[in-house]
Short mmCIF file of C-alpha atoms in Angstrom, two decimals:
data_model
loop_
_atom_site.label_atom_id
_atom_site.label_comp_id
_atom_site.label_asym_id
_atom_site.label_seq_id
_atom_site.Cartn_x
_atom_site.Cartn_y
_atom_site.Cartn_z
CA UNK A 9 153.22 130.07 102.38
CA UNK A 10 149.87 128.34 102.29
CA UNK A 11 149.49 124.72 101.25
CA UNK A 12 146.56 125.40 98.93
CA UNK A 13 148.84 125.53 95.92
CA UNK A 14 151.23 122.93 97.22
CA UNK A 15 151.70 120.02 96.74
CA UNK A 16 150.09 117.26 94.77
CA UNK A 17 153.43 116.83 93.03
CA UNK A 18 155.13 115.94 96.29
CA UNK A 19 153.45 112.53 96.03
CA UNK A 20 154.58 111.90 92.45
CA UNK A 21 157.38 109.41 92.08
CA UNK A 22 160.52 110.05 90.05
CA UNK A 23 159.37 107.87 87.17
CA UNK A 24 156.20 109.90 86.78
CA UNK A 25 158.10 113.17 86.84
CA UNK A 26 160.57 111.86 84.27
CA UNK A 27 157.73 110.75 82.00
CA UNK A 28 156.26 114.24 82.35
CA UNK A 29 159.60 115.77 81.42
CA UNK A 30 159.96 113.54 78.37
CA UNK A 31 156.48 114.47 77.18
CA UNK A 32 157.09 118.21 77.47
CA UNK A 33 160.58 117.91 75.97
CA UNK A 34 159.33 115.91 72.99
CA UNK A 35 156.70 118.46 72.03
CA UNK A 36 159.03 121.43 72.45
CA UNK A 37 161.87 119.79 70.52
CA UNK A 38 159.49 119.40 67.60
CA UNK A 39 157.66 122.71 67.84
CA UNK A 40 160.43 125.03 69.09
CA UNK A 41 163.43 123.85 67.10
CA UNK A 42 166.39 126.11 66.37
CA UNK A 43 164.95 126.83 62.93
CA UNK A 44 161.56 127.77 64.40
CA UNK A 45 163.09 130.06 67.02
CA UNK A 46 165.23 131.83 64.42
CA UNK A 47 162.16 132.30 62.23
CA UNK A 48 160.31 133.83 65.19
CA UNK A 49 163.17 136.19 65.99
CA UNK A 50 163.32 137.24 62.35
CA UNK A 51 159.59 138.03 62.41
CA UNK A 52 158.66 135.23 60.02
CA UNK A 53 156.62 133.00 62.35
CA UNK A 54 154.30 133.62 65.34
CA UNK A 55 155.95 130.85 67.35
CA UNK A 56 155.02 132.41 70.69
CA UNK A 57 151.31 132.14 69.91
CA UNK A 58 151.67 128.68 68.43
CA UNK A 59 153.47 127.37 71.51
CA UNK A 60 150.97 129.04 73.84
CA UNK A 61 148.15 127.24 72.05
CA UNK A 62 149.97 123.91 72.35
CA UNK A 63 150.73 124.55 76.03
CA UNK A 64 147.09 125.30 76.74
CA UNK A 65 145.76 122.25 74.89
CA UNK A 66 148.22 119.95 76.70
CA UNK A 67 147.47 121.35 80.14
CA UNK A 68 150.94 122.80 80.75
CA UNK A 69 149.60 126.17 81.87
CA UNK A 70 147.80 124.44 84.71
CA UNK A 71 150.80 122.57 86.12
CA UNK A 72 150.98 124.77 89.21
CA UNK A 73 147.24 125.41 89.57
CA UNK A 74 145.15 123.18 91.86
CA UNK A 75 142.65 120.87 90.21
CA UNK A 76 139.62 122.63 91.68
CA UNK A 77 140.57 125.71 89.63
CA UNK A 78 141.09 123.89 86.35
CA UNK A 79 144.76 122.95 86.75
CA UNK A 80 146.68 119.73 87.22
CA UNK A 81 148.04 120.46 90.70
CA UNK A 82 151.62 119.41 89.95
CA UNK A 83 153.09 122.16 92.11
CA UNK A 84 156.72 123.24 92.19
CA UNK A 85 158.03 120.03 90.62
CA UNK A 86 155.76 120.29 87.58
CA UNK A 87 156.50 123.97 87.08
CA UNK A 88 160.26 123.39 87.33
CA UNK A 89 160.07 120.71 84.64
CA UNK A 90 158.06 122.96 82.35
CA UNK A 91 160.31 126.00 82.75
CA UNK A 92 163.48 123.94 82.32
CA UNK A 93 162.24 122.51 79.03
CA UNK A 94 161.04 125.91 77.82
CA UNK A 95 164.54 127.21 78.54
CA UNK A 96 166.14 124.26 76.80
CA UNK A 97 164.44 125.22 73.55
CA UNK A 98 164.62 129.00 74.12
CA UNK A 99 160.86 128.94 73.70
CA UNK A 100 159.26 132.38 73.35
CA UNK A 101 156.23 133.42 75.35
CA UNK A 102 155.02 134.99 78.64
CA UNK A 103 155.39 131.85 80.73
CA UNK A 104 157.40 133.15 83.68
CA UNK A 105 155.13 136.16 84.16
CA UNK A 106 151.82 134.34 83.74
CA UNK A 107 152.58 131.20 85.72
CA UNK A 108 154.21 133.20 88.53
CA UNK A 109 151.16 135.46 88.72
CA UNK A 110 149.01 132.34 88.92
CA UNK A 111 151.05 131.05 91.86
CA UNK A 112 150.69 134.37 93.68
CA UNK A 113 146.92 134.27 93.18
CA UNK A 114 146.80 130.68 94.43
CA UNK A 115 148.72 131.51 97.58
CA UNK A 116 147.41 134.95 98.52
CA UNK A 117 144.32 135.65 96.45
CA UNK A 118 140.77 135.48 97.70
CA UNK A 119 138.64 132.49 96.81
CA UNK A 120 136.67 134.69 94.42
CA UNK A 121 139.87 135.76 92.65
CA UNK A 122 141.03 132.17 92.34
CA UNK A 123 137.75 131.06 90.81
CA UNK A 124 137.70 134.02 88.42
CA UNK A 125 141.27 134.06 87.12
CA UNK A 126 142.97 130.70 87.59
CA UNK A 127 140.74 128.67 85.22
CA UNK A 128 141.28 131.29 82.52
CA UNK A 129 145.05 131.06 82.93
CA UNK A 130 145.00 127.25 82.97
CA UNK A 131 142.98 127.17 79.74
CA UNK A 132 145.35 129.59 77.99
CA UNK A 133 142.57 132.13 77.51
CA UNK A 134 144.68 134.89 79.08
CA UNK A 135 148.24 135.74 80.03
CA UNK A 136 149.55 138.12 82.67
CA UNK A 137 152.16 140.77 83.40
CA UNK A 138 154.11 141.20 86.64
CA UNK A 139 156.74 143.70 87.84
CA UNK A 140 160.10 142.72 86.40
CA UNK A 141 161.97 143.48 89.62
CA UNK A 142 161.33 142.89 93.29
CA UNK A 143 160.49 145.97 95.31
CA UNK A 144 158.96 147.72 92.32
CA UNK A 145 157.65 151.21 93.03
CA UNK A 146 154.06 150.85 94.15
CA UNK A 147 151.14 152.30 92.29
CA UNK A 148 149.20 154.98 94.10
CA UNK A 149 145.71 154.16 95.20
CA UNK A 150 143.08 156.80 95.80
CA UNK A 151 139.34 156.59 96.02
CA UNK A 152 139.19 156.86 92.23
CA UNK A 153 141.43 153.82 91.58
CA UNK A 154 145.09 153.00 91.07
CA UNK A 155 147.51 155.12 89.06
CA UNK A 156 151.16 155.01 88.06
CA UNK A 157 153.63 153.35 85.73
CA UNK A 158 155.32 149.97 86.06
CA UNK A 159 157.89 148.19 83.93
CA UNK A 160 156.71 144.62 83.68
CA UNK A 161 157.63 141.25 82.33
CA UNK A 162 154.76 140.22 80.09
CA UNK A 163 153.29 140.46 76.62
CA UNK A 164 151.60 143.49 75.12
CA UNK A 165 148.34 141.52 75.00
CA UNK A 166 148.41 140.65 78.72
CA UNK A 167 144.91 140.55 80.17
CA UNK A 168 145.94 141.87 83.57
CA UNK A 169 148.84 143.09 85.64
CA UNK A 170 149.53 141.99 89.20
CA UNK A 171 151.01 145.02 90.92
CA UNK A 172 151.75 146.57 94.32
CA UNK A 173 149.57 149.48 95.38
CA UNK A 174 150.39 150.92 98.76
CA UNK A 175 150.40 148.15 101.34
CA UNK A 176 148.53 145.62 99.20
CA UNK A 177 148.65 144.00 95.78
CA UNK A 178 145.97 144.50 93.17
CA UNK A 179 144.97 142.74 90.00
CA UNK A 180 144.13 145.28 87.31
CA UNK A 181 142.71 144.44 83.91
CA UNK A 182 144.64 146.05 81.07
CA UNK A 183 141.83 146.47 78.58
CA UNK A 184 141.93 150.16 77.71
CA UNK A 185 145.13 150.81 79.65
CA UNK A 186 148.26 152.28 78.08
CA UNK A 187 150.64 149.38 77.40
CA UNK A 188 153.83 149.91 75.43
CA UNK A 189 156.47 147.38 74.43
CA UNK A 190 159.97 148.15 75.69
CA UNK A 191 162.97 147.37 73.46
CA UNK A 192 164.64 144.23 74.82
CA UNK A 193 167.84 142.42 73.92
CA UNK A 194 166.14 139.05 74.53
CA UNK A 195 163.81 138.56 71.58
CA UNK A 196 162.19 135.47 73.12
CA UNK A 197 160.42 137.41 75.90
CA UNK A 198 158.73 140.79 76.16
CA UNK A 199 159.00 143.71 78.56
CA UNK A 200 156.21 146.27 78.71
CA UNK A 201 155.54 149.62 80.35
CA UNK A 202 152.08 149.73 81.89
CA UNK A 203 150.59 153.14 82.69
CA UNK A 204 147.36 153.26 84.70
CA UNK A 205 145.17 156.24 85.51
CA UNK A 206 142.49 155.72 88.16
CA UNK A 207 142.03 152.10 87.11
CA UNK A 208 139.60 150.04 89.16
CA UNK A 209 141.21 146.84 90.54
CA UNK A 210 139.45 143.67 89.46
CA UNK A 211 140.71 141.97 92.61
CA UNK A 212 142.61 142.81 95.77
CA UNK A 213 145.09 140.24 97.00
CA UNK A 214 146.52 139.85 100.48
CA UNK A 215 148.92 142.16 102.24
CA UNK A 216 151.88 143.36 100.21
CA UNK A 217 154.38 141.22 102.10
CA UNK A 218 152.58 137.90 101.59
CA UNK A 219 151.82 138.40 97.91
CA UNK A 220 155.27 139.77 97.21
CA UNK A 221 156.91 136.74 98.83
CA UNK A 222 154.77 134.33 96.82
CA UNK A 223 155.40 136.13 93.54
CA UNK A 224 159.14 136.55 94.08
CA UNK A 225 159.53 132.90 95.03
CA UNK A 226 157.63 131.74 91.95
CA UNK A 227 159.59 134.03 89.61
CA UNK A 228 162.92 133.07 91.18
CA UNK A 229 162.27 129.35 90.77
CA UNK A 230 161.01 129.89 87.23
CA UNK A 231 164.09 131.88 86.20
CA UNK A 232 166.40 129.33 87.84
CA UNK A 233 164.73 126.37 86.15
CA UNK A 234 164.64 128.14 82.78
CA UNK A 235 168.34 128.95 83.14
CA UNK A 236 169.31 125.41 84.07
CA UNK A 237 167.56 123.94 81.04
CA UNK A 238 168.90 126.60 78.70
CA UNK A 239 172.46 126.28 80.02
CA UNK A 240 172.46 122.54 79.39
CA UNK A 241 171.01 123.02 75.93
CA UNK A 242 173.53 125.62 74.74
CA UNK A 243 176.35 123.46 76.13
CA UNK A 244 175.13 120.38 74.27
CA UNK A 245 174.71 122.34 71.05
CA UNK A 246 178.19 123.80 71.41
CA UNK A 247 179.85 120.43 72.01
CA UNK A 248 178.03 119.00 69.00
CA UNK A 249 179.34 121.90 66.93
CA UNK A 250 182.88 121.37 68.20
CA UNK A 251 182.73 117.76 67.00
CA UNK A 252 182.05 118.89 63.43
CA UNK A 253 184.18 122.02 63.11
CA UNK A 254 187.70 121.26 61.96
CA UNK A 255 190.91 123.17 62.47
CA UNK A 256 194.36 121.98 61.36
CA UNK A 257 192.69 118.94 59.83
CA UNK A 258 190.88 117.65 62.92
CA UNK A 259 187.71 118.44 64.93
CA UNK A 260 188.35 121.13 67.52
CA UNK A 261 186.66 118.90 70.11
CA UNK A 262 189.87 116.89 70.14
CA UNK A 263 192.02 119.80 71.34
CA UNK A 264 193.06 119.31 74.95
CA UNK A 265 192.48 122.91 76.03
CA UNK A 266 188.94 122.87 74.66
CA UNK A 267 188.25 119.52 76.31
CA UNK A 268 189.09 121.07 79.66
CA UNK A 269 186.73 123.98 79.01
CA UNK A 270 183.94 121.60 78.05
CA UNK A 271 184.58 119.58 81.23
CA UNK A 272 184.33 122.77 83.30
CA UNK A 273 180.96 123.51 81.73
CA UNK A 274 179.75 120.00 82.53
CA UNK A 275 180.75 120.49 86.16
CA UNK A 276 178.84 123.76 86.38
CA UNK A 277 175.78 122.09 84.88
CA UNK A 278 175.81 119.37 87.51
CA UNK A 279 176.04 121.96 90.29
CA UNK A 280 173.20 124.15 89.04
CA UNK A 281 170.94 121.15 88.47
CA UNK A 282 171.40 120.19 92.13
CA UNK A 283 170.74 123.73 93.34
CA UNK A 284 167.50 123.97 91.39
CA UNK A 285 166.40 120.51 92.50
CA UNK A 286 167.01 121.38 96.14
CA UNK A 287 165.18 124.71 95.93
CA UNK A 288 162.21 123.02 94.27
CA UNK A 289 162.19 120.30 96.92
CA UNK A 290 162.21 122.84 99.76
CA UNK A 291 159.35 124.71 98.13
CA UNK A 292 157.34 121.56 97.47
CA UNK A 293 157.78 120.50 101.09
CA UNK A 294 156.72 123.96 102.31
CA UNK A 295 159.91 124.30 104.33
CA UNK A 296 160.62 127.49 106.29
CA UNK A 297 163.76 128.20 104.25
CA UNK A 298 162.09 127.72 100.86
CA UNK A 299 162.20 131.43 100.02
CA UNK A 300 165.91 131.64 100.81
CA UNK A 301 166.66 128.62 98.64
CA UNK A 302 164.57 130.00 95.78
CA UNK A 303 166.51 133.28 95.74
CA UNK A 304 169.82 131.48 96.17
CA UNK A 305 169.00 129.23 93.22
CA UNK A 306 167.99 132.19 91.11
CA UNK A 307 171.19 134.10 91.86
CA UNK A 308 173.59 131.19 91.47
CA UNK A 309 172.00 129.54 88.46
CA UNK A 310 171.41 132.66 86.38
CA UNK A 311 175.01 133.77 87.02
CA UNK A 312 176.27 130.34 85.94
CA UNK A 313 174.04 130.48 82.86
CA UNK A 314 175.62 133.78 81.82
CA UNK A 315 179.10 132.26 82.22
CA UNK A 316 178.18 129.12 80.28
CA UNK A 317 176.45 130.98 77.45
CA UNK A 318 179.38 133.39 77.14
CA UNK A 319 181.86 130.53 76.98
CA UNK A 320 179.73 128.76 74.39
CA UNK A 321 179.80 131.86 72.21
CA UNK A 322 183.60 131.78 72.38
CA UNK A 323 183.82 128.04 71.77
CA UNK A 324 181.92 128.53 68.53
CA UNK A 325 184.72 130.80 67.34
CA UNK A 326 183.89 133.76 65.13
CA UNK A 327 180.47 132.40 64.12
CA UNK A 328 179.40 132.39 67.78
CA UNK A 329 178.67 136.10 67.49
CA UNK A 330 176.66 135.82 64.28
CA UNK A 331 172.88 136.03 63.97
CA UNK A 332 172.50 132.66 62.21
CA UNK A 333 173.85 130.58 65.11
CA UNK A 334 172.20 129.81 68.46
CA UNK A 335 174.63 131.01 71.18
CA UNK A 336 173.59 134.67 71.07
CA UNK A 337 169.96 133.67 71.66
CA UNK A 338 170.85 131.86 74.86
CA UNK A 339 173.25 134.56 76.03
CA UNK A 340 170.56 137.21 75.68
CA UNK A 341 168.08 134.99 77.51
CA UNK A 342 170.67 134.49 80.25
CA UNK A 343 171.17 138.23 80.66
CA UNK A 344 167.44 138.83 81.07
CA UNK A 345 167.07 135.97 83.56
CA UNK A 346 169.97 137.45 85.52
CA UNK A 347 168.25 140.80 86.11
CA UNK A 348 164.73 139.51 86.74
CA UNK A 349 163.48 139.60 90.35
CA UNK A 350 166.47 141.71 91.45
CA UNK A 351 165.78 144.54 93.88
CA UNK A 352 164.80 147.73 92.12
CA UNK A 353 167.71 150.20 92.48
CA UNK A 354 165.23 153.03 92.64
#
């Protein structure tokens, strides 16, 4: 891992990071409320585009991008804060794909590629697509260009895809390419199938191993942070609901068995917060075991998020399975986070 992308944020004190978190959280709580997310899922509001515009204007898309390329240079700490708060509000949009692609370009792209693409990402002008799983089948590369099909995490309007081609990674613009949305249980993110036929790469990144490591690490940390924020949010919403729902003449939050279940969830939240924090710290410090910690955090935290979201559905009772309540949104987000970055079984 190079230190080009890392780490202005290592010098930021805890108070500064907390102020950053509060700022991001405040905007998202207002703009991506439960009502707004439900309206988006029901097709009544373009919340993904609205949030992307806000994120661009506030500089969020440049958190992980060095200042010389139009970003804020906040590194792993800044990105973790952003993804956790996006998860907390179940915010829709191509954040994991785009910001992870940006990190891969920062770490393994040429200087020309950094100057060309990073400022456009930081400004919100473009978004990106990346393979949804690690070890994705490589595109074929002949003298005419790159060809093949990839299933990617990203929006249908992605400007480019970052993809493996033989022993290297290439950045291919998607204007004119065949891009089809794939049905997805998680309505807050998109999956697309990208089919290329002799497409000319706009940029060639480093060797496949180096770029793959950078991309996988960025996606793993993003999914872990998103899951930690979302898990805490669905737990808090569920406990608030339990305090208002009555059974046998009293709030169900007063039932001893349910208190124990809520306490178990709180314990899990504390553990996953520590795992994410440690993985982010190892990455920010450019430690040799950063990649291991990133994948460990992704595996442990996404699995815990699935457990927590499932339990929150049950703690809501019968309404936990209904469209009008929030638990199903978080459970579906958890299930997608769980399968991202996993090794491709093919």
